[in-house]
Amino acid sequence: MISPKIEKSLNQQVQLEAESSQIYLAMASWAEVEGYNGISDFLFKHADEERIHMLKLIKFINERGGHGIIPALSQPAQKYKGIRPLFEQVLNHEIHVSNEINKLVDICLKEKDYTTHNFLQWYVSEQIEEEALARRVIDKLKLIGDDKGGLYLLDRDIVTIESALKTEKGGRG
């Protein structure tokens, strides 16, 4: 049985994962309208992944005797100043998510809920990959600078950045 404190904390994480999905969905739509189809596809995929993270939490809460709550969401931003500021926002958001997951892990340890602690280790590992991926894209954007040809190539090849990172890290592909 899950404690009320951990159930509440996990449901807050459900909300954060849902918000993440919405944010990336809005970014993907903007990128698509701006003609960045590769970046758009990349962000649509990440929006789906965040939704899966949310569903995984809901199912876990329910299986442990709690109630996974489906959150109301506010509308995310609809316009961005450019690709680099967009990915800087992605990185900042992923750092925020990592911090919240770390707080959850800490609560689990204090509550001696080792089952939930074990469950959350997947999220800890996932966040390491998410932050590394955002940093790698930003590094590429710094190299490109204002070069439109470089931005075109990044848009075309962005999926290879993720694949290369997962291969290097021995990720889940």
PDB file of C-alpha atoms in Angstrom, residues 75-170:
ATOM      1  CA  GLN A  75      -1.869  26.189 -22.057  1.00  0.00           C
ATOM      2  CA  PRO A  76       1.866  26.277 -22.839  1.00  0.00           C
ATOM      3  CA  ALA A  77       3.566  29.018 -24.858  1.00  0.00           C
ATOM      4  CA  GLN A  78       2.689  28.981 -28.533  1.00  0.00           C
ATOM      5  CA  LYS A  79       5.618  30.955 -29.998  1.00  0.00           C
ATOM      6  CA  TYR A  80       9.364  30.811 -29.523  1.00  0.00           C
ATOM      7  CA  LYS A  81      12.173  33.234 -30.363  1.00  0.00           C
ATOM      8  CA  GLY A  82      14.163  30.613 -32.232  1.00  0.00           C
ATOM      9  CA  ILE A  83      15.515  27.102 -32.127  1.00  0.00           C
ATOM     10  CA  ARG A  84      18.328  27.777 -29.671  1.00  0.00           C
ATOM     11  CA  PRO A  85      16.087  29.518 -27.086  1.00  0.00           C
ATOM     12  CA  LEU A  86      13.589  26.693 -27.546  1.00  0.00           C
ATOM     13  CA  PHE A  87      16.200  24.040 -26.706  1.00  0.00           C
ATOM     14  CA  GLU A  88      17.528  26.128 -23.820  1.00  0.00           C
ATOM     15  CA  GLN A  89      13.973  26.017 -22.466  1.00  0.00           C
ATOM     16  CA  VAL A  90      13.929  22.242 -23.029  1.00  0.00           C
ATOM     17  CA  LEU A  91      17.156  21.875 -21.018  1.00  0.00           C
ATOM     18  CA  ASN A  92      15.915  24.101 -18.187  1.00  0.00           C
ATOM     19  CA  HIS A  93      12.668  22.157 -18.068  1.00  0.00           C
ATOM     20  CA  GLU A  94      14.466  18.800 -17.970  1.00  0.00           C
ATOM     21  CA  ILE A  95      16.688  20.049 -15.138  1.00  0.00           C
ATOM     22  CA  HIS A  96      13.523  21.053 -13.256  1.00  0.00           C
ATOM     23  CA  VAL A  97      12.025  17.590 -13.850  1.00  0.00           C
ATOM     24  CA  SER A  98      15.252  15.959 -12.622  1.00  0.00           C
ATOM     25  CA  ASN A  99      15.162  18.041  -9.455  1.00  0.00           C
ATOM     26  CA  GLU A 100      11.555  17.034  -8.791  1.00  0.00           C
ATOM     27  CA  ILE A 101      12.339  13.353  -9.327  1.00  0.00           C
ATOM     28  CA  ASN A 102      15.268  13.656  -6.923  1.00  0.00           C
ATOM     29  CA  LYS A 103      12.898  15.141  -4.334  1.00  0.00           C
ATOM     30  CA  LEU A 104      10.575  12.184  -4.868  1.00  0.00           C
ATOM     31  CA  VAL A 105      13.422   9.739  -4.367  1.00  0.00           C
ATOM     32  CA  ASP A 106      14.348  11.546  -1.157  1.00  0.00           C
ATOM     33  CA  ILE A 107      10.759  11.300   0.125  1.00  0.00           C
ATOM     34  CA  CYS A 108      10.726   7.574  -0.634  1.00  0.00           C
ATOM     35  CA  LEU A 109      13.921   7.026   1.321  1.00  0.00           C
ATOM     36  CA  LYS A 110      12.624   9.030   4.287  1.00  0.00           C
ATOM     37  CA  GLU A 111       9.339   7.066   4.189  1.00  0.00           C
ATOM     38  CA  LYS A 112      11.235   3.789   3.720  1.00  0.00           C
ATOM     39  CA  ASP A 113       9.183   3.039   0.612  1.00  0.00           C
ATOM     40  CA  TYR A 114      11.813   1.021  -1.221  1.00  0.00           C
ATOM     41  CA  THR A 115       9.361  -0.273  -3.808  1.00  0.00           C
ATOM     42  CA  THR A 116       8.614   3.241  -5.058  1.00  0.00           C
ATOM     43  CA  HIS A 117      12.294   4.142  -4.723  1.00  0.00           C
ATOM     44  CA  ASN A 118      13.160   1.216  -6.995  1.00  0.00           C
ATOM     45  CA  PHE A 119      10.420   2.215  -9.461  1.00  0.00           C
ATOM     46  CA  LEU A 120      11.774   5.775  -9.625  1.00  0.00           C
ATOM     47  CA  GLN A 121      15.280   4.650 -10.585  1.00  0.00           C
ATOM     48  CA  TRP A 122      14.061   4.305 -14.176  1.00  0.00           C
ATOM     49  CA  TYR A 123      13.078   8.001 -14.109  1.00  0.00           C
ATOM     50  CA  VAL A 124      16.444   8.979 -12.621  1.00  0.00           C
ATOM     51  CA  SER A 125      18.254   7.238 -15.500  1.00  0.00           C
ATOM     52  CA  GLU A 126      15.849   8.665 -18.072  1.00  0.00           C
ATOM     53  CA  GLN A 127      16.511  12.195 -16.839  1.00  0.00           C
ATOM     54  CA  ILE A 128      20.251  11.756 -17.213  1.00  0.00           C
ATOM     55  CA  GLU A 129      19.644  10.922 -20.887  1.00  0.00           C
ATOM     56  CA  GLU A 130      17.125  13.746 -21.382  1.00  0.00           C
ATOM     57  CA  GLU A 131      19.458  16.383 -19.990  1.00  0.00           C
ATOM     58  CA  ALA A 132      22.431  15.052 -21.968  1.00  0.00           C
ATOM     59  CA  LEU A 133      20.395  15.107 -25.170  1.00  0.00           C
ATOM     60  CA  ALA A 134      19.265  18.712 -24.654  1.00  0.00           C
ATOM     61  CA  ARG A 135      22.838  19.755 -23.860  1.00  0.00           C
ATOM     62  CA  ARG A 136      24.138  18.019 -26.975  1.00  0.00           C
ATOM     63  CA  VAL A 137      21.596  19.811 -29.186  1.00  0.00           C
ATOM     64  CA  ILE A 138      22.492  23.152 -27.588  1.00  0.00           C
ATOM     65  CA  ASP A 139      26.197  22.440 -28.156  1.00  0.00           C
ATOM     66  CA  LYS A 140      25.451  21.858 -31.846  1.00  0.00           C
ATOM     67  CA  LEU A 141      23.414  25.073 -31.985  1.00  0.00           C
ATOM     68  CA  LYS A 142      26.321  26.999 -30.452  1.00  0.00           C
ATOM     69  CA  LEU A 143      28.636  25.611 -33.152  1.00  0.00           C
ATOM     70  CA  ILE A 144      26.158  26.537 -35.873  1.00  0.00           C
ATOM     71  CA  GLY A 145      25.645  30.093 -34.615  1.00  0.00           C
ATOM     72  CA  ASP A 146      23.648  32.070 -37.164  1.00  0.00           C
ATOM     73  CA  ASP A 147      24.526  29.789 -40.091  1.00  0.00           C
ATOM     74  CA  LYS A 148      21.230  28.893 -41.790  1.00  0.00           C
ATOM     75  CA  GLY A 149      22.883  26.030 -43.656  1.00  0.00           C
ATOM     76  CA  GLY A 150      24.017  24.538 -40.370  1.00  0.00           C
ATOM     77  CA  LEU A 151      20.518  24.919 -38.940  1.00  0.00           C
ATOM     78  CA  TYR A 152      19.121  23.211 -42.019  1.00  0.00           C
ATOM     79  CA  LEU A 153      21.498  20.275 -41.482  1.00  0.00           C
ATOM     80  CA  LEU A 154      20.637  20.087 -37.776  1.00  0.00           C
ATOM     81  CA  ASP A 155      16.941  20.037 -38.633  1.00  0.00           C
ATOM     82  CA  ARG A 156      17.559  17.231 -41.110  1.00  0.00           C
ATOM     83  CA  ASP A 157      19.823  15.192 -38.836  1.00  0.00           C
ATOM     84  CA  ILE A 158      18.532  15.816 -35.295  1.00  0.00           C
ATOM     85  CA  VAL A 159      17.407  12.215 -34.826  1.00  0.00           C
ATOM     86  CA  THR A 160      20.982  11.062 -35.340  1.00  0.00           C
ATOM     87  CA  ILE A 161      22.070  13.118 -32.302  1.00  0.00           C
ATOM     88  CA  GLU A 162      19.668  11.188 -30.106  1.00  0.00           C
ATOM     89  CA  SER A 163      20.626   7.831 -31.619  1.00  0.00           C
ATOM     90  CA  ALA A 164      24.343   8.538 -31.182  1.00  0.00           C
ATOM     91  CA  LEU A 165      23.862   9.557 -27.554  1.00  0.00           C
ATOM     92  CA  LYS A 166      21.839   6.437 -26.734  1.00  0.00           C
ATOM     93  CA  THR A 167      24.459   4.255 -28.424  1.00  0.00           C
ATOM     94  CA  GLU A 168      27.281   5.950 -26.456  1.00  0.00           C
ATOM     95  CA  LYS A 169      25.420   5.587 -23.166  1.00  0.00           C
ATOM     96  CA  GLY A 170      24.174   2.063 -23.822  1.00  0.00           C
TER      97      GLY A 170
END
